[in-house]
PDB file of C-alpha atoms and ligand atoms in Angstrom:
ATOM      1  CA  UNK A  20     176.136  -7.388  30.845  1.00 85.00           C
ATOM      2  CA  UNK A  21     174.910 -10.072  33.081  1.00 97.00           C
ATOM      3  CA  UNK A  22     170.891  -9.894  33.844  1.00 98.00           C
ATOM      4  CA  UNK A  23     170.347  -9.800  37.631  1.00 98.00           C
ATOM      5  CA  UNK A  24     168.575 -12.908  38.899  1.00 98.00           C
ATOM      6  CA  UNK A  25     166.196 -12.246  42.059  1.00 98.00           C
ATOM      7  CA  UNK A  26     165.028 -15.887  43.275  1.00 98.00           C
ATOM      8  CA  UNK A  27     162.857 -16.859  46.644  1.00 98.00           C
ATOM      9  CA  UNK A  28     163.639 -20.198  48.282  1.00 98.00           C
ATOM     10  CA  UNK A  29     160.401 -21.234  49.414  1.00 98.00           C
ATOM     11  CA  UNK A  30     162.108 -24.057  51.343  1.00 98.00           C
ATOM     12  CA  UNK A  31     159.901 -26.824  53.669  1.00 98.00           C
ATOM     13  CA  UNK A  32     156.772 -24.353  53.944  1.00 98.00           C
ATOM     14  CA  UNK A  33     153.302 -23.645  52.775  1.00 98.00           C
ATOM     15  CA  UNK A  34     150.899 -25.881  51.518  1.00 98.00           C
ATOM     16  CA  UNK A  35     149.246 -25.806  48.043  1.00 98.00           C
ATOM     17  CA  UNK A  36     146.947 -23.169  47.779  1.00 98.00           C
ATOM     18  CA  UNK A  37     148.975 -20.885  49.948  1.00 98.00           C
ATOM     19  CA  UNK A  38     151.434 -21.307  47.995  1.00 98.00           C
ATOM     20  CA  UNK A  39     149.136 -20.406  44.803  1.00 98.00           C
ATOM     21  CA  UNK A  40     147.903 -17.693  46.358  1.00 98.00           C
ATOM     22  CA  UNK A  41     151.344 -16.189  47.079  1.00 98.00           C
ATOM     23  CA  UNK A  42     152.308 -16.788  43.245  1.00 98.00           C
ATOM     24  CA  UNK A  43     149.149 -14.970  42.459  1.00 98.00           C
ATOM     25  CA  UNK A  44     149.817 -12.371  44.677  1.00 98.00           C
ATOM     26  CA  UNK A  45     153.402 -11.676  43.452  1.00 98.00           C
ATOM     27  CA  UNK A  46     152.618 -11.772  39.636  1.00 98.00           C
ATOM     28  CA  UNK A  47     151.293  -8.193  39.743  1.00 98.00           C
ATOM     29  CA  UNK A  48     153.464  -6.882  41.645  1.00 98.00           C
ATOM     30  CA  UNK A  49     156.698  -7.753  39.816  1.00 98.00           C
ATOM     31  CA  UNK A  50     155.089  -7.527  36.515  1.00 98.00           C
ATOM     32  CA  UNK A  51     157.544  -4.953  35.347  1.00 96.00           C
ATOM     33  CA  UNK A  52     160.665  -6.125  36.944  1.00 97.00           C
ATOM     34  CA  UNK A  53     162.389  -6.589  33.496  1.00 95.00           C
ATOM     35  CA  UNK A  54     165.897  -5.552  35.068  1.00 97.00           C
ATOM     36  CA  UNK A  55     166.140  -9.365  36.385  1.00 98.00           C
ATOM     37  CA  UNK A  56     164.816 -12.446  36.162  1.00 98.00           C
ATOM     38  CA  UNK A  57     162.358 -13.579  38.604  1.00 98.00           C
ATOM     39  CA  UNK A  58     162.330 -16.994  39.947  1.00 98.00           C
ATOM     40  CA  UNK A  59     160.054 -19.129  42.687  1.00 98.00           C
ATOM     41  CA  UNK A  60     161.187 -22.147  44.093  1.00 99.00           C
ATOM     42  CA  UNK A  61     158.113 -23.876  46.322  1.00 98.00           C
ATOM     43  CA  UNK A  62     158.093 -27.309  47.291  1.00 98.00           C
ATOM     44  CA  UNK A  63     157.371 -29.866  45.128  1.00 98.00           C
ATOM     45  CA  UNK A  64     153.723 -30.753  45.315  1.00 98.00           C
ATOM     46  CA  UNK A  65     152.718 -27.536  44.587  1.00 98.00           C
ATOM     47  CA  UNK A  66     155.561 -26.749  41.416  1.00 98.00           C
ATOM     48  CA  UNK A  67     152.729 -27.432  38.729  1.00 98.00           C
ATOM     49  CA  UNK A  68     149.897 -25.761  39.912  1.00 98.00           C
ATOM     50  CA  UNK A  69     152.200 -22.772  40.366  1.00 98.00           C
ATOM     51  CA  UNK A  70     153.825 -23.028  37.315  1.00 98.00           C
ATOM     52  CA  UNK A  71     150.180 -23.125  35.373  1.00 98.00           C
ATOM     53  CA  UNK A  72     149.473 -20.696  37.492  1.00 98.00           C
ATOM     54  CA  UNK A  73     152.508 -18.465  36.596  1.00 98.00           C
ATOM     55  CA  UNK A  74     151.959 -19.149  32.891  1.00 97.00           C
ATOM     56  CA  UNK A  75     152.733 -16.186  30.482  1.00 97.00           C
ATOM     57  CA  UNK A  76     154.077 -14.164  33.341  1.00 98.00           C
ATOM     58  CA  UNK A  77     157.466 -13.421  33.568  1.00 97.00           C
ATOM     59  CA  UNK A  78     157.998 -15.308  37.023  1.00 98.00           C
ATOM     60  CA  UNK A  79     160.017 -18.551  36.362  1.00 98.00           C
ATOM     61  CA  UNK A  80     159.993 -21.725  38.642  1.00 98.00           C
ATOM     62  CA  UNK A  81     162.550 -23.602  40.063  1.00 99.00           C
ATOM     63  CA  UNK A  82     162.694 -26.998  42.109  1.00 98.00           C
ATOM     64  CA  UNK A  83     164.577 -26.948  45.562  1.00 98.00           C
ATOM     65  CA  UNK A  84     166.521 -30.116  44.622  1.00 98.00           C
ATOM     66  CA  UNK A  85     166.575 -32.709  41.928  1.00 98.00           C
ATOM     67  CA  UNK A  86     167.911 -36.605  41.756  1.00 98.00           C
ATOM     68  CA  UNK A  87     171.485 -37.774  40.950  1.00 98.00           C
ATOM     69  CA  UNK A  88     170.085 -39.989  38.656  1.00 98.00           C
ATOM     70  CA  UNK A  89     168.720 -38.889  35.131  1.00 97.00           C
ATOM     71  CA  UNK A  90     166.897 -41.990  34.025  1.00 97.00           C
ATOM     72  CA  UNK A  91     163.471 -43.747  35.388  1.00 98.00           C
ATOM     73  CA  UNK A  92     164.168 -46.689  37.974  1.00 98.00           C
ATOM     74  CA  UNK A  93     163.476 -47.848  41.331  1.00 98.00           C
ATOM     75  CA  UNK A  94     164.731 -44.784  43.502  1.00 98.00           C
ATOM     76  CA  UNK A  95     161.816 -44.223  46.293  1.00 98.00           C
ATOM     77  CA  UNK A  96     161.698 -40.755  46.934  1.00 97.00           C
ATOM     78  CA  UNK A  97     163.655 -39.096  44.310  1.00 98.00           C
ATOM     79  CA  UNK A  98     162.302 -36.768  41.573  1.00 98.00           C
ATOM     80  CA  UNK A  99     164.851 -36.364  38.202  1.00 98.00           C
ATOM     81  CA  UNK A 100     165.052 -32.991  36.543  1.00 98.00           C
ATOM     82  CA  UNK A 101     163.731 -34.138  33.532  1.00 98.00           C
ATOM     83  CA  UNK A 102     160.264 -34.395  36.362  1.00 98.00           C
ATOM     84  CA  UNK A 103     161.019 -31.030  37.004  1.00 98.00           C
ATOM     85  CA  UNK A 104     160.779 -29.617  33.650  1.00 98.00           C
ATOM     86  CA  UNK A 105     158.332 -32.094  32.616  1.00 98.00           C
ATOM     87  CA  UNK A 106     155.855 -29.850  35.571  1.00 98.00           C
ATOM     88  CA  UNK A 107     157.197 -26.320  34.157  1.00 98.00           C
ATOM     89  CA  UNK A 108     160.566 -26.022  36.437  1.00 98.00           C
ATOM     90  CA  UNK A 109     163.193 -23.996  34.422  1.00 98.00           C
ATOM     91  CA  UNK A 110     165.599 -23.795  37.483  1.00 98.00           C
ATOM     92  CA  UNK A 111     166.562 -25.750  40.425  1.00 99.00           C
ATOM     93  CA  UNK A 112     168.621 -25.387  43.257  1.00 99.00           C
ATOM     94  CA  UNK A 113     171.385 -27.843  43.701  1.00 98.00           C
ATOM     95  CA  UNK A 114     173.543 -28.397  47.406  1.00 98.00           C
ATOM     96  CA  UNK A 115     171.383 -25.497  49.605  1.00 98.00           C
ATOM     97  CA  UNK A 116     173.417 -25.743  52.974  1.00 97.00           C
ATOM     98  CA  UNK A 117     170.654 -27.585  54.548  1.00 97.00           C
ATOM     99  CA  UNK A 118     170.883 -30.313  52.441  1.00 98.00           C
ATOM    100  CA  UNK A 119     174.679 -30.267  52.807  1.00 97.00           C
ATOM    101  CA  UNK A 120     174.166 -30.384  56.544  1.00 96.00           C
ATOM    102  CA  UNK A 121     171.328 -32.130  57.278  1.00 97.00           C
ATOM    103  CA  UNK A 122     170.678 -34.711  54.057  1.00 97.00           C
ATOM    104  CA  UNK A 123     174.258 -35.382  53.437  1.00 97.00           C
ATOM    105  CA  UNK A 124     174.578 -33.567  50.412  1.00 98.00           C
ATOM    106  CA  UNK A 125     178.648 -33.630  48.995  1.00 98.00           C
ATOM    107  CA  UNK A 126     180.037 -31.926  46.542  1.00 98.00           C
ATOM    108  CA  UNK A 127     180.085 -34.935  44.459  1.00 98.00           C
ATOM    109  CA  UNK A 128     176.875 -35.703  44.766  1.00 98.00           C
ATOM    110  CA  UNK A 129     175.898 -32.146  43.958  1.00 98.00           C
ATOM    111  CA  UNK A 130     178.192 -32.685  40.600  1.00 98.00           C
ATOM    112  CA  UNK A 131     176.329 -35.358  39.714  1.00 98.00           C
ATOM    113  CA  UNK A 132     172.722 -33.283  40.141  1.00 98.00           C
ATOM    114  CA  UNK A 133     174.039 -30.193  38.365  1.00 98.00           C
ATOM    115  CA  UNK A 134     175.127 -32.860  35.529  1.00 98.00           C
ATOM    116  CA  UNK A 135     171.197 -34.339  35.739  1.00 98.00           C
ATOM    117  CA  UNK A 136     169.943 -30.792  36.131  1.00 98.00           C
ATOM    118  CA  UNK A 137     172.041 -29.808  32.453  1.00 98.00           C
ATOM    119  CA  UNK A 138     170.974 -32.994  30.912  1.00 98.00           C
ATOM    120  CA  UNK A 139     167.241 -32.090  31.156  1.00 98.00           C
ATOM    121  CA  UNK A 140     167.838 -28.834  30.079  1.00 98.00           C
ATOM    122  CA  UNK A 141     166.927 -26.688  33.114  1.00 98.00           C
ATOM    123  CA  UNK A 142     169.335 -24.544  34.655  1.00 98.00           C
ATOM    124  CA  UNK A 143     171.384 -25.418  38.484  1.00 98.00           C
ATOM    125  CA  UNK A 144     171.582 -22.729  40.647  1.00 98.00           C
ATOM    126  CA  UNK A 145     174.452 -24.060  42.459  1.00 98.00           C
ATOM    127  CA  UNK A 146     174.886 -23.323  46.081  1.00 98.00           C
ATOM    128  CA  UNK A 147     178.309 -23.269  48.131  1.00 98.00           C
ATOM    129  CA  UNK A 148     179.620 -21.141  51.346  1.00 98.00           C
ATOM    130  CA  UNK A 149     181.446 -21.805  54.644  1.00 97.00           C
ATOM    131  CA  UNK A 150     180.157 -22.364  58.175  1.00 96.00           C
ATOM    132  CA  UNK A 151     181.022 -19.546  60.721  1.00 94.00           C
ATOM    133  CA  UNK A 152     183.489 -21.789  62.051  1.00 95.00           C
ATOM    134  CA  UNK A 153     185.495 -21.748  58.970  1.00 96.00           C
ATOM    135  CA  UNK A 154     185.638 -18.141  58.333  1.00 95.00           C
ATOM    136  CA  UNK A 155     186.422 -17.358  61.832  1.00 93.00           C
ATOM    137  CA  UNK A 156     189.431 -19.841  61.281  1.00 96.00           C
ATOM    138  CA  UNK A 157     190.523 -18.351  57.727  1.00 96.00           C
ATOM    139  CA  UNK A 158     189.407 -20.552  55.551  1.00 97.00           C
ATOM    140  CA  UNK A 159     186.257 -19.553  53.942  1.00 97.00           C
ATOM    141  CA  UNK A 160     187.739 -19.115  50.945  1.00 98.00           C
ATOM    142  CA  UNK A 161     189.692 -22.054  50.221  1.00 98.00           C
ATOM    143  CA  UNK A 162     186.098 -23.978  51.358  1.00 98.00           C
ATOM    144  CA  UNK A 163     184.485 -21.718  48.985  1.00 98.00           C
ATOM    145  CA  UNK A 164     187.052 -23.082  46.192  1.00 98.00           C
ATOM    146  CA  UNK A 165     186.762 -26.491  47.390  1.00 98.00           C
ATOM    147  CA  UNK A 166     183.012 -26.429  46.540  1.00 98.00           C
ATOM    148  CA  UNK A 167     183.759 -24.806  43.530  1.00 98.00           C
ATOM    149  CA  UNK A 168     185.706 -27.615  42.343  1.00 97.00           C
ATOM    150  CA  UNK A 169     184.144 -30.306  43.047  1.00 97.00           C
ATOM    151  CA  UNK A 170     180.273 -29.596  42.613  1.00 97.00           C
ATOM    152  CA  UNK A 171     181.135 -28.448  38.906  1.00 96.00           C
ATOM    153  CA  UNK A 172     183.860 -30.393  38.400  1.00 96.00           C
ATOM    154  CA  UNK A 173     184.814 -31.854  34.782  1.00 96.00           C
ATOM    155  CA  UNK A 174     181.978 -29.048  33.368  1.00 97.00           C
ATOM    156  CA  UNK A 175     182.243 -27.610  29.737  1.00 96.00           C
ATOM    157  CA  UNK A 176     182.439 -23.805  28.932  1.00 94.00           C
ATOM    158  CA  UNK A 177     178.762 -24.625  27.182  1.00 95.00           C
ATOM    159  CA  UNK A 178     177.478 -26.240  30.185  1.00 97.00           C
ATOM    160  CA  UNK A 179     178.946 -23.048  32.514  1.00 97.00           C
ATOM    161  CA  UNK A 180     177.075 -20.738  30.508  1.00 96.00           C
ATOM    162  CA  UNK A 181     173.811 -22.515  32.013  1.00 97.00           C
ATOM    163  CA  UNK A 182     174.463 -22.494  35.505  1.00 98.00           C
ATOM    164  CA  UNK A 183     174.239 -20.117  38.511  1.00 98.00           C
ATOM    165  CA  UNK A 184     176.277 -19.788  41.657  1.00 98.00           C
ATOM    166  CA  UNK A 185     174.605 -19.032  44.596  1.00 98.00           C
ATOM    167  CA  UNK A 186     177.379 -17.728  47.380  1.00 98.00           C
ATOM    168  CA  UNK A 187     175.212 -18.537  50.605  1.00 97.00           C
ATOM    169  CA  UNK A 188     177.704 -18.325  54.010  1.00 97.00           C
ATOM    170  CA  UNK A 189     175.779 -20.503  56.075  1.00 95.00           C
ATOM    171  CA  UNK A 190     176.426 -18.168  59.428  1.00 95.00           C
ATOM    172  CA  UNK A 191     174.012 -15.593  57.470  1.00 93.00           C
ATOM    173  CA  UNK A 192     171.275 -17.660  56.462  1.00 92.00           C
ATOM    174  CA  UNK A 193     168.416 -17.512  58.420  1.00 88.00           C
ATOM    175  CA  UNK A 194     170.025 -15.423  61.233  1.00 90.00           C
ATOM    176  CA  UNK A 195     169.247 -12.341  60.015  1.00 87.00           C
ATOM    177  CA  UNK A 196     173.126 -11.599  59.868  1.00 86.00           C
ATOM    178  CA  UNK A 197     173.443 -10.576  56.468  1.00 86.00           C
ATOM    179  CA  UNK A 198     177.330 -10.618  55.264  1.00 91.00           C
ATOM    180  CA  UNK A 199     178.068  -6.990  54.477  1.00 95.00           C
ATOM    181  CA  UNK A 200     178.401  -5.845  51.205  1.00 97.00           C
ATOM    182  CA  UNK A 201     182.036  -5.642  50.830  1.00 97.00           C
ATOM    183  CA  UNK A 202     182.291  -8.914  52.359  1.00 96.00           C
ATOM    184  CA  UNK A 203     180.332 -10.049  50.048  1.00 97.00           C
ATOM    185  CA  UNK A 204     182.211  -8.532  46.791  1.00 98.00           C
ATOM    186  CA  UNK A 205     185.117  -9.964  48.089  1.00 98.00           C
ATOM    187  CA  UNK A 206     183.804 -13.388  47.997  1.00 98.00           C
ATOM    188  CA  UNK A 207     182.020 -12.834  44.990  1.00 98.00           C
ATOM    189  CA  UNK A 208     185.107 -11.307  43.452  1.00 98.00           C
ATOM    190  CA  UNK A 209     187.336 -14.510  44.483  1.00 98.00           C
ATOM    191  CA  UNK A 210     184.805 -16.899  42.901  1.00 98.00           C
ATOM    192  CA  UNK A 211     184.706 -14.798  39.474  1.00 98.00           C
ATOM    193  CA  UNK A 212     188.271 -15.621  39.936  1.00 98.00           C
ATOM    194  CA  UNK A 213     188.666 -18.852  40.396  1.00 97.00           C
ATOM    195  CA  UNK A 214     185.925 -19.086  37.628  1.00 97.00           C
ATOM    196  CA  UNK A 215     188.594 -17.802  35.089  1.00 97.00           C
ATOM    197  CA  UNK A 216     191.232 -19.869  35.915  1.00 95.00           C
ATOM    198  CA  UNK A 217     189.206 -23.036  35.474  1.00 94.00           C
ATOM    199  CA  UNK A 218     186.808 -21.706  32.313  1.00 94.00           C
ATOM    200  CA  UNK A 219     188.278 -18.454  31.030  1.00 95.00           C
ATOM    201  CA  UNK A 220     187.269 -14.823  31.023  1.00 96.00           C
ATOM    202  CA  UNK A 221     184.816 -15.231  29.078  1.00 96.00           C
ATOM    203  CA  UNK A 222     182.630 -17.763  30.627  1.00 96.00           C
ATOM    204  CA  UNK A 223     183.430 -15.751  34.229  1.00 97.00           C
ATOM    205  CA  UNK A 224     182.424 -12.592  33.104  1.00 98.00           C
ATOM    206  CA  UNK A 225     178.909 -13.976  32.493  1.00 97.00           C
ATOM    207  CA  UNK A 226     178.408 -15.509  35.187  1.00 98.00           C
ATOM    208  CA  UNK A 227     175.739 -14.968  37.620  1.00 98.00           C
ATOM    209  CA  UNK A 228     176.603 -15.257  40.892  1.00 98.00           C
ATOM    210  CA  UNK A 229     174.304 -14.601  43.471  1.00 98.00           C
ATOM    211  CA  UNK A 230     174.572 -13.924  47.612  1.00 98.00           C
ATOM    212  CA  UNK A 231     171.969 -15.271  49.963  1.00 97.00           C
ATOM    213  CA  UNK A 232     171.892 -15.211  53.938  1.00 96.00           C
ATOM    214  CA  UNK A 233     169.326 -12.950  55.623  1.00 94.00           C
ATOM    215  CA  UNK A 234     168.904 -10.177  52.077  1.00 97.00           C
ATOM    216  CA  UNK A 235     165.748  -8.211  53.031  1.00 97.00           C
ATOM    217  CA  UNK A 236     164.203  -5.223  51.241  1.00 98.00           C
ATOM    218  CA  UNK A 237     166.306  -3.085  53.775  1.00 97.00           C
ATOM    219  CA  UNK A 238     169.981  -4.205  52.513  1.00 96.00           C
ATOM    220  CA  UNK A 239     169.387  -5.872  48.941  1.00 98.00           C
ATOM    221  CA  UNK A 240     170.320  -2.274  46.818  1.00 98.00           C
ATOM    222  CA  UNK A 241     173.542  -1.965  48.825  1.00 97.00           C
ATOM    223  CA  UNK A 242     174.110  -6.023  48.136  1.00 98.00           C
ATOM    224  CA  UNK A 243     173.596  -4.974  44.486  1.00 98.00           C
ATOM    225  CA  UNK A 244     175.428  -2.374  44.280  1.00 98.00           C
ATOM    226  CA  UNK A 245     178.446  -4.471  44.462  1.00 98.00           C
ATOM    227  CA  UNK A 246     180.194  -5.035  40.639  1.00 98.00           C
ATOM    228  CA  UNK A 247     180.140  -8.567  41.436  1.00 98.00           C
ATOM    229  CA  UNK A 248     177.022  -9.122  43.113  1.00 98.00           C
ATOM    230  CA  UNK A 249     174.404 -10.490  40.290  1.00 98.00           C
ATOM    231  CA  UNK A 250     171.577 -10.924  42.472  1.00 98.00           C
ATOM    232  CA  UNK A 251     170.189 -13.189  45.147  1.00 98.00           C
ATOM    233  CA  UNK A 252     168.748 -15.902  46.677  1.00 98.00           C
ATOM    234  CA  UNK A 253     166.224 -15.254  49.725  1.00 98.00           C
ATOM    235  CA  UNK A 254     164.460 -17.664  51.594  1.00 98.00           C
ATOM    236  CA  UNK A 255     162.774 -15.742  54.707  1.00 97.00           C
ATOM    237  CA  UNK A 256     161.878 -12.961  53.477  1.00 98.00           C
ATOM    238  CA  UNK A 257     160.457 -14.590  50.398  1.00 98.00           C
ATOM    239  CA  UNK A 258     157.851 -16.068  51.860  1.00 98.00           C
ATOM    240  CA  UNK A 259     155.581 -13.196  51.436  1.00 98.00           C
ATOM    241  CA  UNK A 260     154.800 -11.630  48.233  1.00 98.00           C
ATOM    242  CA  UNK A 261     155.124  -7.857  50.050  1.00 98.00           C
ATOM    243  CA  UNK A 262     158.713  -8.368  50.922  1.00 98.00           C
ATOM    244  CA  UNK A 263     159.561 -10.274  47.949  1.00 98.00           C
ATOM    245  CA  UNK A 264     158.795  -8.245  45.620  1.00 98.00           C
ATOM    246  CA  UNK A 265     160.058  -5.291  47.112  1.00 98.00           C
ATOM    247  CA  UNK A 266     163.470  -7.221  47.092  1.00 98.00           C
ATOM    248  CA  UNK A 267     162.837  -7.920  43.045  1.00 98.00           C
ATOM    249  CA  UNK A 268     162.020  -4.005  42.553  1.00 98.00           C
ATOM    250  CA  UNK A 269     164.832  -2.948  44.288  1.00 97.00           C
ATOM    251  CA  UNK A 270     166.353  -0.765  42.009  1.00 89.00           C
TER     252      UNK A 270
HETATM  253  C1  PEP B  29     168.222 -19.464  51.782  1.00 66.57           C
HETATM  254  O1  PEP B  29     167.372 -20.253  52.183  1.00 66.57           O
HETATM  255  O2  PEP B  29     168.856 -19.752  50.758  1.00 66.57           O
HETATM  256  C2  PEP B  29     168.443 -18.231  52.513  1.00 66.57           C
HETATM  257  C3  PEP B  29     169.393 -17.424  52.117  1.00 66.57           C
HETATM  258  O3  PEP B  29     167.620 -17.991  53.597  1.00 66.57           O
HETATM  259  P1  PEP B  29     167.434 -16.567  54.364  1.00 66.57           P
HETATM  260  O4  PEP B  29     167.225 -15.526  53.295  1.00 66.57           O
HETATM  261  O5  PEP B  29     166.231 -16.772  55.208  1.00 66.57           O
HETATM  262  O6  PEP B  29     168.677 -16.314  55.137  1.00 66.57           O
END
């Protein structure tokens, strides 16, 4: 049985106390979500305030991105994992399609933060999905692989068991074109796949894979509903506690 995981990408937006105040907000009203795990991912000057904040609930935080490097040293600008954890991160999200397109994220780079990420002990939720352009031209899938391979590449059974893969087509996020469901389980499906031949049945079986692009309150059950569909990612419509946690309470 893999536990559903329901996480809100908070993305470039709200300041600190907004951002507390949506944490605060949310607490109660997922309080008794126990069918998934809940996770937050705000920016980072506001992760440990929230994460006090969140303290003894059962909403986890996650950072939005994390350092190649692992160790201390003169890298202006970067925060390790171990930073994230050290302010009350469990999670963070490695390779979001913005940073592949617009900060130059690669899937090698994103190996070597997933690597960081396991090395501090907090769990990558891995991100990978094709542009429009590539599905329309037949090759979402073998992008889909490509990412696959490299962002996890040379990873242990042990260290597969720790991460999450977030299947985001980058045509449905933030368009408010949500991939439909079966569209979805067939993706989801081909990654599970692809996840066996590299790891075995066992580690693919638990995997959590989640879909993101556009999921609202409206279309997350039928998203779920799907045998391979282990939850989400959402970044609009996680932005408010209303429609978040109507998305967490879905079932
Ligand atoms: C995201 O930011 O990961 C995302 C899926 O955004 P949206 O839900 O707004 O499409």
């Amino acid at each position: 049985m893999r536990k559903p995981v329901i996480a809100g990408n908070w993305k470039m937006y709200k300041l600190l106390d907004e951002a507390v105040q949506t944490a605060l907000a949310l607490k109660p009203l997922v309080a008794n979500a126990n069918h998934c795990d809940v996770i937050i991912a705000p920016v980072f000057t506001a992760l440990k305030t929230v994460a006090d904040r969140l303290e003894g609930s059962n909403l986890r935080v996650s950072g939005q991105d994390c350092s190649t490097q692992s160790d201390f040293g003169a890298h202006t600008g970067e925060v390790t994992a171990g930073m994230l954890k050290d302010v009350g991160c469990q999670y963070v999200i490695i390779a979001h399609s913005e940073r592949r397109q617009f900060y130059a994220e690669t899937d090698e780079s994103a190996n070597r933060k997933v690597r960081a990420a396991l090395v501090a002990g907090i769990r990558p939720i891995y991100c990978i999905g094709e542009l429009l352009s590539e599905r329309e031209a037949g090759r979402a899938e073998s992008v889909v692989e490509t990412q696959l391979n490299g962002g996890l590449q040379g990873l242990t059974p042990a260290d597969m068991e720790r991460i999450i893969i977030a299947y985001e087509p980058v045509w449905a996020i933030g368009t408010g074109k949500t991939a439909t469901p079966e569209q979805a389980q067939e993706m989801h499906g081909y990654i599970r796949h692809k996840v066996e031949e590299s790891h075995g049945k066992s580690v693919a079986d638990s995997m959590r894979i989640l879909y993101g692009g556009s999921v609202k309150p409206e279309n997350i059950a039928e998203l779920m509903a799907q045998p391979d569909v282990d939850g989400a990612l959402v970044g609009g419509a996680s932005l408010e506690a209303d429609s978040f946690s109507k998305i967490v309470n879905y079932k």
